C-alpha positions as MATLAB code, in Angstrom:
seq = 'XXXXXXXXXXXXXXXXXXXXXXXXXXXXXXXXXXXXXXXXXXXXXXXXXXXXXXXXXXXXXXXXXXXXXXXXXXXXXXXXXXXXXXXXXXXXXXXXXXXXXXXXXXXXXXXXXXXXXXXXXXXXXXXXXXXXXXXXXXXXXXXXXXXXXXXXXXXXXXXXXXXXXXXXXXXXXXXXXXXXXXXXXXXXXXXXXXXXXXXXXXXXXXXXXXXXXXXXXXXXXXXXXXXXXXXXXXXXXX';
ca = [
       0.000    0.000    0.000;
       1.427    3.371   -1.010;
       1.411    6.463    1.151;
      -0.685    8.204   -1.507;
      -3.359    5.507   -1.361;
      -3.416    5.514    2.442;
      -3.819    9.280    2.510;
      -6.673    9.298   -0.007;
      -8.574    6.500    1.753;
      -8.035    8.029    5.211;
      -9.707   11.256    4.081;
     -12.632    9.604    2.284;
     -16.042    9.110    3.847;
     -17.717    8.165    0.575;
     -16.577    5.712   -2.073;
     -17.566    6.272   -5.714;
     -16.936    3.241   -7.918;
     -16.863    2.979  -11.652;
     -18.652   -0.247  -12.596;
     -16.926   -1.848  -15.578;
     -13.463   -2.539  -14.218;
     -13.431   -1.861  -10.470;
     -16.594   -3.924   -9.805;
     -16.711   -6.426  -12.650;
     -15.626   -7.076  -16.197;
     -18.966   -6.488  -17.903;
     -18.172   -7.938  -21.309;
     -15.885  -10.776  -20.177;
     -18.184  -13.447  -21.607;
     -20.306  -11.324  -23.942;
     -17.569   -9.611  -25.963;
     -17.747   -5.854  -26.416;
     -16.570   -6.003  -30.074;
     -19.598   -8.162  -30.909;
     -21.899   -5.672  -29.196;
     -20.285   -2.795  -31.102;
     -20.800   -4.722  -34.364;
     -24.473   -5.238  -33.512;
     -24.910   -1.507  -32.952;
     -23.230   -0.738  -36.279;
     -25.553   -3.160  -38.063;
     -28.504   -1.375  -36.502;
     -27.220    1.907  -37.899;
     -26.669    0.454  -41.370;
     -30.168   -1.037  -41.330;
     -31.452    2.492  -40.734;
     -29.613    3.745  -43.810;
     -26.732    5.310  -41.890;
     -23.245    5.249  -43.400;
     -20.783    4.363  -40.676;
     -17.447    6.208  -41.035;
     -14.310    4.119  -41.658;
     -12.710    4.977  -38.324;
     -15.701    3.479  -36.487;
     -15.954    0.260  -38.515;
     -13.474   -1.650  -36.361;
     -13.940    0.173  -33.059;
     -14.461   -2.485  -30.365;
     -16.114   -0.092  -27.911;
     -19.944   -0.043  -27.931;
     -19.901    3.303  -26.118;
     -17.902    4.810  -28.981;
     -20.653    3.749  -31.379;
     -23.270    5.253  -29.067;
     -21.366    8.541  -28.809;
     -21.028    8.753  -32.590;
     -24.732    8.031  -33.036;
     -25.476   11.224  -31.140;
     -23.703   13.239  -33.851;
     -26.342   12.213  -36.416;
     -28.924   14.509  -34.835;
     -31.529   11.759  -35.310;
     -33.058   11.208  -31.856;
     -35.058    8.129  -32.831;
     -31.962    6.307  -34.061;
     -29.991    7.383  -30.993;
     -32.688    5.929  -28.738;
     -32.644    2.690  -30.704;
     -28.877    2.381  -30.377;
     -29.006    3.083  -26.650;
     -31.850    0.571  -26.189;
     -29.877   -2.071  -28.075;
     -26.794   -1.382  -25.961;
     -28.846   -1.597  -22.770;
     -30.252   -4.964  -23.868;
     -26.738   -6.224  -24.582;
     -25.511   -4.989  -21.197;
     -28.364   -6.786  -19.442;
     -27.290  -10.012  -21.154;
     -23.627   -9.323  -20.426;
     -23.971   -8.765  -16.682;
     -25.623  -12.163  -16.297;
     -22.253  -13.709  -17.179;
     -19.952  -10.862  -16.130;
     -16.698  -11.651  -14.351;
     -16.466  -10.178  -10.834;
     -13.329   -8.158  -10.260;
     -11.084   -9.802   -7.660;
     -11.576   -8.198   -4.243;
     -14.380   -5.905   -5.416;
     -16.800   -7.613   -3.036;
     -14.337   -7.239   -0.178;
     -13.930   -3.532   -0.911;
     -17.685   -2.972   -0.914;
     -18.392   -5.020    2.219;
     -15.428   -3.581    4.119;
     -16.340   -0.006    3.197;
     -19.920   -0.620    4.271;
     -18.796   -2.023    7.618;
     -16.645    1.066    8.097;
     -19.792    3.165    7.517;
     -18.614    4.643    4.244;
     -21.317    5.636    1.793;
     -20.892    3.752   -1.505;
     -22.145    4.745   -4.951;
     -21.698    3.478   -8.484;
     -20.935    6.117  -11.122;
     -20.861    4.509  -14.544;
     -21.336    4.953  -18.280;
     -23.163    1.619  -18.325;
     -26.935    1.507  -18.000;
     -28.319    1.655  -14.476;
     -30.638   -1.281  -15.224;
     -27.677   -3.529  -16.032;
     -25.729   -2.361  -12.985;
     -28.671   -2.995  -10.666;
     -29.234   -6.451  -12.181;
     -25.625   -7.376  -11.474;
     -25.665   -6.000   -7.920;
     -28.868   -7.872   -7.085;
     -27.531  -11.126   -8.537;
     -24.315  -10.739   -6.517;
     -26.222   -9.705   -3.365;
     -24.410   -6.394   -3.239;
     -27.356   -4.084   -3.814;
     -27.983   -3.493   -0.110;
     -24.537   -1.916    0.241;
     -24.698    0.544   -2.640;
     -26.869    3.610   -3.114;
     -27.112    5.464   -5.402;
     -26.428    3.840   -8.751;
     -25.777    6.520  -11.354;
     -25.783    5.113  -14.888;
     -25.642    6.837  -18.245;
     -28.558    9.080  -19.217;
     -30.790    7.354  -21.753;
     -30.024    8.556  -25.284;
     -27.846   11.279  -23.811;
     -24.222   10.221  -24.239;
     -23.047   13.814  -23.858;
     -23.921   13.389  -20.185;
     -21.575   10.445  -19.711;
     -18.146   10.727  -18.124;
     -15.879   12.655  -18.690;
     -18.818   14.993  -18.150;
     -18.771   15.484  -14.370;
     -22.580   15.468  -14.131;
     -22.817   11.795  -13.019;
     -20.225   12.392  -10.297;
     -22.113   15.458   -9.110;
     -25.361   13.479   -9.087;
     -23.814   10.834   -6.840;
     -22.387   13.463   -4.492;
     -25.782   15.124   -4.269;
     -27.618   11.889   -3.467;
     -25.028   10.993   -0.841;
     -25.378   14.475    0.734;
     -21.597   14.645    0.545;
     -18.893   17.175   -0.244;
     -16.472   16.442   -3.095;
     -13.429   16.498   -0.828;
     -14.997   13.800    1.368;
     -15.266   11.376   -1.564;
     -12.880    9.285   -3.600;
     -13.581    7.831   -7.027;
     -12.017    4.570   -8.185;
     -11.935    4.231  -11.971;
      -9.947    2.494  -14.667;
     -10.128    5.019  -17.489;
      -8.989    8.615  -18.047;
     -12.635    9.681  -18.412;
     -13.288    8.570  -14.818;
     -10.361   10.569  -13.516;
     -11.230   13.648  -15.587;
     -14.865   13.658  -14.459;
     -13.982   13.373  -10.779;
     -11.164   15.890  -10.790;
     -13.336   18.434  -12.586;
     -15.426   18.739   -9.416;
     -12.660   18.301   -6.852;
     -13.090   14.607   -6.042;
      -9.838   12.748   -5.281;
      -9.179    9.748   -7.508;
      -7.692    6.265   -7.422;
      -6.723    4.813  -10.776;
      -7.359    1.079  -11.093;
      -4.561   -0.037  -13.410;
      -5.178   -3.770  -13.631;
      -3.093   -3.879  -16.816;
       0.420   -2.404  -17.192;
      -0.598   -0.183  -20.125;
      -3.111    1.610  -17.898;
      -0.525    3.043  -15.503;
       0.505    5.787  -17.907;
      -3.116    6.575  -18.859;
      -4.050    6.975  -15.195;
      -0.941    8.866  -14.138;
      -2.956   11.928  -13.188;
      -4.720   10.057  -10.375;
      -4.031   10.857   -6.731;
      -3.084    7.196   -6.247;
      -2.817    4.166   -8.531;
      -3.514    0.538   -7.643;
      -2.997   -2.689   -9.536;
      -5.507   -4.673   -7.491;
      -8.628   -3.864   -5.511;
      -7.006   -5.808   -2.678;
      -4.913   -2.710   -2.044;
      -8.081   -0.776   -1.216;
      -9.120   -3.462    1.280;
      -5.713   -3.123    2.925;
      -6.059    0.652    3.047;
      -9.531    0.388    4.580;
      -8.553   -2.153    7.237;
      -4.851   -1.586    7.752;
      -4.351   -5.328    7.239;
      -2.848   -6.964    4.163;
      -5.313   -9.215    2.344;
      -4.358  -12.883    2.521;
      -5.318  -15.829    0.351;
      -7.883  -14.204   -1.940;
     -10.952  -15.795   -0.329;
     -14.061  -13.818   -1.289;
     -16.295  -12.523    1.469;
     -19.411  -14.637    1.834;
     -22.776  -13.421    0.602;
     -23.919  -13.230    4.189;
     -21.236  -10.721    5.161;
];
């Protein structure tokens, strides 16, 4: 555990978690490139010419963002609805992030408020949390605005919404995210950040974070002051 991580966690009373990454790998068994291809086919079926630089983009959210540039609200809603449906399927077989449960349960026991702030749909997030019996620990869940990708991170609006619902101050929170958009959104409103760099290439991308971790186990250690041993998940009854 680094001194930077210890300092950030010691100050935090509220934990804001990005969903895809820090909590689970949403598209682990329902690949994101296939979802992106489905969204592109929907656009083509509506007579839309997809630009070359989007044809091979593996990120469904990139397709959604581009759809907003068409200024065709009906098509944008259709793309968002199709993405939401895919996310609902994906979370049923999503891969839990190691030690994410321990972070959530430990933070709850320490009386930290916990929120999800994500560019995924709130319906999919809630389905996952209920299935994993984590929903009782987390409120609010802030997902992307329907057919409004301009309101997604790096727009700080979702972070502000979570802060408001928690009745918190930005300086009393910390956001854990695995992408530059997470860090940018939080820092825009004065929320300290922890970059979750579970892959070596992410360390540079998240270098602007207040602290960087390679495993969520480090957050458990920071919350408890005890190094995590053995990797045994907390039970559902915890």
